[in-house]
Tab-separated table of C-alpha atoms in Angstrom:
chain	number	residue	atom	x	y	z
A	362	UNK	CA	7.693	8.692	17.198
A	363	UNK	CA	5.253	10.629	14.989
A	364	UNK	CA	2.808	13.404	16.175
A	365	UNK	CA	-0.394	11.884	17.176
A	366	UNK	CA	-2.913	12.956	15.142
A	367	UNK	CA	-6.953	12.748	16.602
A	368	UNK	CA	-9.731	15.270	17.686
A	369	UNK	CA	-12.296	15.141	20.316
A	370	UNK	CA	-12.534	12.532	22.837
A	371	UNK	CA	-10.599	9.987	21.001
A	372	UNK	CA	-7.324	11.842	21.746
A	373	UNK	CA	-6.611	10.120	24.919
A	374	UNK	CA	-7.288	6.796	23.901
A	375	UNK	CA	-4.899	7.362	20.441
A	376	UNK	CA	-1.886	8.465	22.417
A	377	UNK	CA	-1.647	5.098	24.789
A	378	UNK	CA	-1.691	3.511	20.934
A	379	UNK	CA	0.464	5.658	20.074
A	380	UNK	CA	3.541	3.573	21.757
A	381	UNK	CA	2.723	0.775	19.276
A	382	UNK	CA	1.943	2.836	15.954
A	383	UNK	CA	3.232	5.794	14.548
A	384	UNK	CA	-0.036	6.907	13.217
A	385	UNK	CA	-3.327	6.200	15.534
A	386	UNK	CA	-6.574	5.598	13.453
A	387	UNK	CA	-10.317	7.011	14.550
A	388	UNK	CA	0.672	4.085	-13.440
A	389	UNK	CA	5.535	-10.665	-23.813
A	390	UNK	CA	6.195	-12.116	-20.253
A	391	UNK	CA	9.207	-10.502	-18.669
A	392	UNK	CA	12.462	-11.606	-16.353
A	393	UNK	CA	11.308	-12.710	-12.787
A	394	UNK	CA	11.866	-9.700	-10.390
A	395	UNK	CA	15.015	-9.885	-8.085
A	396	UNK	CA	13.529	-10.776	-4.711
A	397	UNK	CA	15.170	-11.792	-1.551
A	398	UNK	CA	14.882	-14.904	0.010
A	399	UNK	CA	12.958	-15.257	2.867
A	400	UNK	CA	13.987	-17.805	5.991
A	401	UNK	CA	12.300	-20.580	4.205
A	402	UNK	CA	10.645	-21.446	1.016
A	403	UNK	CA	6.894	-21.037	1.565
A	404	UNK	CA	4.629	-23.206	0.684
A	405	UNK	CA	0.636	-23.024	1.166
A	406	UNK	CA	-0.792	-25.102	4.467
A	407	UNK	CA	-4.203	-25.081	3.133
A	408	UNK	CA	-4.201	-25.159	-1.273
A	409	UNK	CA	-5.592	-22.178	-2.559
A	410	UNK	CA	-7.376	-22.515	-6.165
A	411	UNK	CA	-6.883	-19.151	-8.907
A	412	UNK	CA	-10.591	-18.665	-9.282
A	413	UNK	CA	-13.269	-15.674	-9.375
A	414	UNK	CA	-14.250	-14.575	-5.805
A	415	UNK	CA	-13.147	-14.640	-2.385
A	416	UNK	CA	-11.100	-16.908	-0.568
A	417	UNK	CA	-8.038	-16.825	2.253
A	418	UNK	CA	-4.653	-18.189	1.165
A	419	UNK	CA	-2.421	-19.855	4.176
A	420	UNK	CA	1.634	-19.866	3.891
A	421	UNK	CA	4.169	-20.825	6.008
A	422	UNK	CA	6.971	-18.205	6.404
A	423	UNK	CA	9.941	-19.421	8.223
A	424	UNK	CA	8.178	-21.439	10.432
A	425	UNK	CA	5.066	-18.384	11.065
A	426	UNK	CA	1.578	-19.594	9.624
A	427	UNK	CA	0.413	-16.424	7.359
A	428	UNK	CA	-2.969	-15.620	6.175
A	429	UNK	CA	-4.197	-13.217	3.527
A	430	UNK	CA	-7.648	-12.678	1.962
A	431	UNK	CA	-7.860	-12.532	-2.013
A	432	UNK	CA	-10.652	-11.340	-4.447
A	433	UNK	CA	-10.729	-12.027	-7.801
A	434	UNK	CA	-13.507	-11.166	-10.539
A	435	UNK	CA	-16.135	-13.441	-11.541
A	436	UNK	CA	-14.232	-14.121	-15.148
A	437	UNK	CA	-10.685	-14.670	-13.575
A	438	UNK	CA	-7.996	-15.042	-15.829
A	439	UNK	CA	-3.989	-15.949	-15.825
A	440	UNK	CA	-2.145	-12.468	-16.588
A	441	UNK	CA	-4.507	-10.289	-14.400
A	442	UNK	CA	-2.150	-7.326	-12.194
A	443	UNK	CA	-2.434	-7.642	-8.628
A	444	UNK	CA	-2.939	-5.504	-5.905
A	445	UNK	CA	-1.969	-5.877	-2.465
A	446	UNK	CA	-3.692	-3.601	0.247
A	447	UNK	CA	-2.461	-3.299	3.670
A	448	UNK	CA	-5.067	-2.070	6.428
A	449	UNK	CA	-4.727	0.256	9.778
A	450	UNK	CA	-3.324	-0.188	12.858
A	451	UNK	CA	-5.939	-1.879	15.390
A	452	UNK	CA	-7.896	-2.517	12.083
A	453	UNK	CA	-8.708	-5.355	10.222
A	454	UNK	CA	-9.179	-7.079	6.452
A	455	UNK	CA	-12.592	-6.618	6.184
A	456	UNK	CA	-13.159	-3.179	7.209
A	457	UNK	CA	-10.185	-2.062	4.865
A	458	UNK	CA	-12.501	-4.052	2.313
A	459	UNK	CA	-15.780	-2.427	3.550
A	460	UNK	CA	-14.098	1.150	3.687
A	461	UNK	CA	-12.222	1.220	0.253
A	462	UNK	CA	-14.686	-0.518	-2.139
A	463	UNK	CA	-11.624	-2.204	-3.839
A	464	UNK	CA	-13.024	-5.416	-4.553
A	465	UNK	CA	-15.771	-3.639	-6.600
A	466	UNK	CA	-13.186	-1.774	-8.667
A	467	UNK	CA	-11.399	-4.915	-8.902
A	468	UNK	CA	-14.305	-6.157	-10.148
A	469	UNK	CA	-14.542	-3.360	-12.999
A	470	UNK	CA	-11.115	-3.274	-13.964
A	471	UNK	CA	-10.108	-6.980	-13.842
A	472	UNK	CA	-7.509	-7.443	-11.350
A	473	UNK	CA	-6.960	-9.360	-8.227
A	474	UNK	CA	-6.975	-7.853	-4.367
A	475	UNK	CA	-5.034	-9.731	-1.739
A	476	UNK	CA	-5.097	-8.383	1.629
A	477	UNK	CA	-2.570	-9.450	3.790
A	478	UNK	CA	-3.126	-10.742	7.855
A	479	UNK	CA	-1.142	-8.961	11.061
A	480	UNK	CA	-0.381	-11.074	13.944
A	481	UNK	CA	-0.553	-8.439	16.232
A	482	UNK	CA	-3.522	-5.715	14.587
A	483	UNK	CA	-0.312	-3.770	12.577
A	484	UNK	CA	2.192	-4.184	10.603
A	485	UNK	CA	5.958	-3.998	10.833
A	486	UNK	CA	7.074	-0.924	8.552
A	487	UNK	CA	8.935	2.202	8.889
A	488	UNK	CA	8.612	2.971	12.559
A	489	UNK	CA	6.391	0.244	13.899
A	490	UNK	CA	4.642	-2.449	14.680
A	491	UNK	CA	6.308	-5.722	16.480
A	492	UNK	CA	8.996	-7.323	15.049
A	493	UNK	CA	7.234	-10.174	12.571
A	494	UNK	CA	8.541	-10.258	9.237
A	495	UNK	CA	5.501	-8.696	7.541
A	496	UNK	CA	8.218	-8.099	4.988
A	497	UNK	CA	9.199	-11.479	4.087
A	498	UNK	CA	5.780	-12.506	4.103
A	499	UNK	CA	4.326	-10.301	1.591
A	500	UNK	CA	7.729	-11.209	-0.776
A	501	UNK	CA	6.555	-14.705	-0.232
A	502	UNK	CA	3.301	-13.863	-0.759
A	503	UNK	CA	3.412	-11.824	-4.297
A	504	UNK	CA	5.579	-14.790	-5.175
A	505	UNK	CA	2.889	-17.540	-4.531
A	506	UNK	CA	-0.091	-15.318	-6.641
A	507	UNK	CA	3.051	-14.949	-9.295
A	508	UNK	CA	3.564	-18.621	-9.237
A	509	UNK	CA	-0.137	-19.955	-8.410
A	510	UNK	CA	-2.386	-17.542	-9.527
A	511	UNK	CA	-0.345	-16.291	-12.639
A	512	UNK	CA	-0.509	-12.814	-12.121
A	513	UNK	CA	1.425	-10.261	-14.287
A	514	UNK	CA	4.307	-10.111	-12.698
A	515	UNK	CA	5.192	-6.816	-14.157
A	516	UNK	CA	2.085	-5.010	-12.720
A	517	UNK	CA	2.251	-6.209	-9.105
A	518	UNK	CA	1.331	-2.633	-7.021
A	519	UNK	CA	0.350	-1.832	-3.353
A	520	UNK	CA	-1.432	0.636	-1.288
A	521	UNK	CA	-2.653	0.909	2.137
A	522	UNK	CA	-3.605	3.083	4.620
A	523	UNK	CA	-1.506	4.613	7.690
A	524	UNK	CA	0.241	1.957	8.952
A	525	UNK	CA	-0.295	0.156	6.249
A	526	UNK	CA	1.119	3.165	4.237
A	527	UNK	CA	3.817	2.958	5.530
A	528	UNK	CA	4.191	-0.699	4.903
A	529	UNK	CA	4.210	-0.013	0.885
A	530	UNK	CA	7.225	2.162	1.620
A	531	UNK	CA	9.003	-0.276	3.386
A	532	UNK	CA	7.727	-2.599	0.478
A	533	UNK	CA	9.021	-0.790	-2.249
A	534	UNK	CA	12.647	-0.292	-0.383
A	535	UNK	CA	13.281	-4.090	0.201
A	536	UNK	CA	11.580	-5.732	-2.286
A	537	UNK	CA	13.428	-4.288	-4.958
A	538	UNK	CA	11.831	-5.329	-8.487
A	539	UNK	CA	8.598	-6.358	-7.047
A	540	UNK	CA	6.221	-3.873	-7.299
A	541	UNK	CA	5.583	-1.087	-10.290
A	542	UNK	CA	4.043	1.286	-8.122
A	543	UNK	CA	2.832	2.212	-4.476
A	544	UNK	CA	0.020	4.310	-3.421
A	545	UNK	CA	0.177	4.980	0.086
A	546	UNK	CA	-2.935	7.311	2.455
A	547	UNK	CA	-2.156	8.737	4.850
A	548	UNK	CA	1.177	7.795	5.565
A	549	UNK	CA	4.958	8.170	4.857
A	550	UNK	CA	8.302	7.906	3.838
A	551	UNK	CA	8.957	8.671	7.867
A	552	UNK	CA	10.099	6.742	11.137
A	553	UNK	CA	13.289	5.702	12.178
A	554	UNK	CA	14.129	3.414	9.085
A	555	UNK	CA	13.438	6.865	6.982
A	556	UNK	CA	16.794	8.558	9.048
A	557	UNK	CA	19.250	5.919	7.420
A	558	UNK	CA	20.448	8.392	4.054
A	559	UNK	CA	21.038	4.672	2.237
A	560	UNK	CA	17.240	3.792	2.941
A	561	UNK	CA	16.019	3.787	-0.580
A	562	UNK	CA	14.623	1.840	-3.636
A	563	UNK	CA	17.342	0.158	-5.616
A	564	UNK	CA	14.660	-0.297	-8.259
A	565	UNK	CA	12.375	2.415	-9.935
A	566	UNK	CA	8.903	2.007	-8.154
A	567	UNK	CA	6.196	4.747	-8.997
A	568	UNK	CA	4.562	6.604	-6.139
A	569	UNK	CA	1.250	8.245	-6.029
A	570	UNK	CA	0.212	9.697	-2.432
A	571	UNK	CA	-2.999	11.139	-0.333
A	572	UNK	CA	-1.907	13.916	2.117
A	573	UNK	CA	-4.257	15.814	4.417
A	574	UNK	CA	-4.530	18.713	4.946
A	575	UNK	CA	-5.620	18.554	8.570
A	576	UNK	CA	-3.203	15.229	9.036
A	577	UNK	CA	0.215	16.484	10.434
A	578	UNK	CA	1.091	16.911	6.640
A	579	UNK	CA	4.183	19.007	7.473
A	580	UNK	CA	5.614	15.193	8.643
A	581	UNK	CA	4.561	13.643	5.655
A	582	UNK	CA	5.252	16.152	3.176
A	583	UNK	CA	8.968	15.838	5.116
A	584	UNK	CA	9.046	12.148	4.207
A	585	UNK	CA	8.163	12.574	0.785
A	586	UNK	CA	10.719	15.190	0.227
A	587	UNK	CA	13.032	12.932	1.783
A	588	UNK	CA	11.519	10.330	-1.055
A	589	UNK	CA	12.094	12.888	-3.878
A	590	UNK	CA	15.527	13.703	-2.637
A	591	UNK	CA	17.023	10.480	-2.494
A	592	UNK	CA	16.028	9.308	-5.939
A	593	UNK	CA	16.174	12.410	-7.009
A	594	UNK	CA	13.114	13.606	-8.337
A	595	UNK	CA	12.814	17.186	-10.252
A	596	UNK	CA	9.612	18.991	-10.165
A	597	UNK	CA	7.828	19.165	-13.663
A	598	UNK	CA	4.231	20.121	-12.933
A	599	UNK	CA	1.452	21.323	-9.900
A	600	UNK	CA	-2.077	21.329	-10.553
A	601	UNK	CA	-5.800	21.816	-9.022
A	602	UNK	CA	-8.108	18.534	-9.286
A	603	UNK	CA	-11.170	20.117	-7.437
A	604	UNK	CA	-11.593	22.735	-5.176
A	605	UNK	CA	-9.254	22.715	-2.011
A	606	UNK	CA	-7.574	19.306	-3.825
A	607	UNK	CA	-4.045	20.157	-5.466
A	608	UNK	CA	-1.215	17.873	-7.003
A	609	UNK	CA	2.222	17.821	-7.745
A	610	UNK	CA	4.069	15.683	-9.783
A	611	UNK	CA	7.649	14.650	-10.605
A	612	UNK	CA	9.801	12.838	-12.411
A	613	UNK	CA	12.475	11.029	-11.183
A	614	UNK	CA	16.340	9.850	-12.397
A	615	UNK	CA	15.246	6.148	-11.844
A	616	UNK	CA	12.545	6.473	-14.524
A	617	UNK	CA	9.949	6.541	-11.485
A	618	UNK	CA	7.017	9.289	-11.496
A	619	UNK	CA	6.086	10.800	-8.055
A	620	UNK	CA	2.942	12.593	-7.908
A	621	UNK	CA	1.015	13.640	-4.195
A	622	UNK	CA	-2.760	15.156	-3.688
A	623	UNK	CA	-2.931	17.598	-0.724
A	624	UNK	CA	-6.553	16.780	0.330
A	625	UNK	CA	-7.213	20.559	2.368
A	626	UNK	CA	-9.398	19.886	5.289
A	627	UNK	CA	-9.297	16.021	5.141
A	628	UNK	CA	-7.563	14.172	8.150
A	629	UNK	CA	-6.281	10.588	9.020
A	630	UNK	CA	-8.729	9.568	6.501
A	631	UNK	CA	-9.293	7.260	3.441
A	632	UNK	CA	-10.901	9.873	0.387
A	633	UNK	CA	-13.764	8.418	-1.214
A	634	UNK	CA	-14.393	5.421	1.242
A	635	UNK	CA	-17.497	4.787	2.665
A	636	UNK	CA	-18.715	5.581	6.002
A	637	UNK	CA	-16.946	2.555	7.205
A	638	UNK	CA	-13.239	2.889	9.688
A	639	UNK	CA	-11.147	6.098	8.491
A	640	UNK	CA	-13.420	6.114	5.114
A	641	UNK	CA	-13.880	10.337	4.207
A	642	UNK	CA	-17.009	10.030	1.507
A	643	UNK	CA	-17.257	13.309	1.382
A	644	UNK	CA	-13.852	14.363	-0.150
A	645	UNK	CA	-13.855	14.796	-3.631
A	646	UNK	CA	-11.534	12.344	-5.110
A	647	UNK	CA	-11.706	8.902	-4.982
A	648	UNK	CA	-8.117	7.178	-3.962
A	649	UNK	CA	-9.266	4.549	-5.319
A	650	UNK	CA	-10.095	5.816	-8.949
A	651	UNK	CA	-7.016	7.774	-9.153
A	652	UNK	CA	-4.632	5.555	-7.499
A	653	UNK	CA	-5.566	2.747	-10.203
A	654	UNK	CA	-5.567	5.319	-13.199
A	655	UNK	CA	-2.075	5.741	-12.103
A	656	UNK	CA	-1.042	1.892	-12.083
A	657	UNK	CA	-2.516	1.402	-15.258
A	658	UNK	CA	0.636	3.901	-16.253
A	659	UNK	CA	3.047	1.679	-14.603
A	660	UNK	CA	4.607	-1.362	-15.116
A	661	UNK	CA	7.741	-3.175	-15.047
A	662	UNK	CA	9.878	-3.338	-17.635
C-alpha cells in the first residue's frame, strides 16, 4: 500500500481511506484495435444519440448496469478523437468536470469527453479499488463511442487523476491497441499489479505524466522507471518549462514517447484546475493544455 500523502488536519481522515485507495485525495480509416472480450457483449439500456453536448450513456457489462457522462462540441462530427477521463477516489464526474475544464477544451479543439461511473466512489486499477471490472467496462465502453458515436478509432487517449491515474495504466496494459496515449496526474505505474516483471503494454501507448514535487514523487518516479524499463525507454532529452517545472522525455523500442513534468512544490493536485477538488490554479502549466498538445502527436497506426 502506497505512502499516504495529506497535510494538516486531513491526515487522519486520509489514512482510514487509505485501506481502500492507494492514493487519498484532499501526442484513411485504420484496422479495428485488438481488444478483449468482455463477459458479454454490451449493449446500451437507455439509446444514446452522437450529438453536440452533454448526455449519460447506460451499458450493460456482463450483467453490471454502467454509466458514463459524455460531452461533445456544439458542431459534433463522425471522426472526432475521444478522450476518456477517470476521476479520484471518493470523487465524482462532475467535480473532475468542474476541476479540469476539459469540456471547454473539448470544446476548442473538437473532440469528445466521456467520463466513466464507479460503483463504489473508485476505480479498480493497479492497487485498488473493489473488484468491479472497471476494465471491461471502459473496453466496452471505447467500443460503443467507436461503434455509435464514430470516433477515430486511432486517437482514442485517457487521463485521470490519482486513482484514476492509475486506471489509464492499467488501461493501457490490458487494452492493448486501444488507446494512443495516456496522461496520468498524480499517479503511477505502482501497486501490486506493477510487481509482476510481465505487467506491461503489448502495444506501443504514449505516456505523458504530472509528478509533484511535494507528492511522494520518489514512489512515482519508481513506477515510471519501472514503465521506462520494461519497454525500454532511452533517455534523449530534459528540459525547464517554467520556473521550478522540469521535463524529461524518452523514446522508447515500441515506437512509444515517454515524457514526465516534475511540478516542484505542487502536491496530490490537478495543475491548472480550478479551485474546485484537487484543482492547483496556481501552478504554472496547464495539464490540460499540454497533455492534449501531446495527443495531437499520437495516434495509432
Amino acid at each position: 500500500m502506497r505512502t499516504i500523502r495529506a497535510t494538516g488536519a486531513a491526515l487522519g481522515v486520509l489514512m482510514v481511506m487509505a485501506a481502500c485507495d492507494a492514493k487519498p485525495e484532499a501526442a484513411p480509416p485504420s484496422p479495428t484495435p485488438t481488444v478483449a472480450a468482455s463477459s458479454a457483449s454490451p449493449s446500451p439500456r437507455v439509446p444514446d444519440v452522437p450529438r453536440g453536448g452533454d448526455q449519460t450513456i447506460s451499458l450493460d457489462v456482463g450483467g453490471q448496469a454502467r454509466t458514463a457522462q459524455a460531452h461533445a462540441p456544439a458542431g459534433f462530427k463522425p471522426g472526432m478523437p475521444l478522450v476518456v477521463a477517470f476521476h479520484y477516489y471518493r470523487s465524482d464526474v462532475d467535480t473532475l468536470r468542474r476541476m479540469t475544464r476539459l469540456d471547454t477544451k473539448a470544446d476548442q479543439k473538437g473532440f469528445i469527453v466521456v467520463y466513466p461511473e464507479t460503483i463504489i466512489s473508485g476505480f479498480n486499477a493497479m492497487d485498488c479499488c473493489g473488484d468491479y471490472d472497471d476494465v471491461g467496462f471502459v473496453k466496452a465502453l471505447v467500443a460503443h463511442m467507436i461503434e455509435v458515436w464514430q470516433v477515430d478509432r486511432r486517437r482514442v487517449y485517457a487521463t485521470g487523476i490519482s486513482n484514476g491515474a492509475d486506471m489509464t495504466f492499467r488501461m493501457a496494459v490490458e487494452a492493448p491497441g486501444l488507446f494512443a496515449a495516456i496522461a496520468p496526474v498524480s499517479g503511477g505505474f505502482t501497486g501490486w499489479r506493477a510487481t509482476d516483471p510481465a505487467f506491461k503494454p503489448s502495444e506501443p501507448v504514449s505516456v505523458v505524466t504530472f509528478i509533484g514535487g511535494a507528492d511522494n514523487a520518489d514512489v512515482f518516479n519508481g513506477g515510471l522507471a519501472k514503465w521506462r524499463s520494461r519497454v525500454r525507454c532511452t533517455a534523449s532529452a530534459k528540459g525547464v518549462y517554467a520556473k521550478a517545472i522540469t521535463w524529461t522525455r524518452t523514446h522508447c523500442a515500441d515506437g512509444s514517447d515517454v515524457v514526465d513534468y516534475q511540478i516542484g512544490g505542487m502536491e496530490h493536485r490537478w495543475p491548472g484546475g480550478t479551485d474546485v477538488g484537487l484543482g492547483s490554479p496556481e501552478t504554472k502549466i496547464n495539464a490540460v493544455d499540454v497533455m492534449w498538445d501531446f495527443f495531437v502527436a499520437h495516434q495509432l497506426k
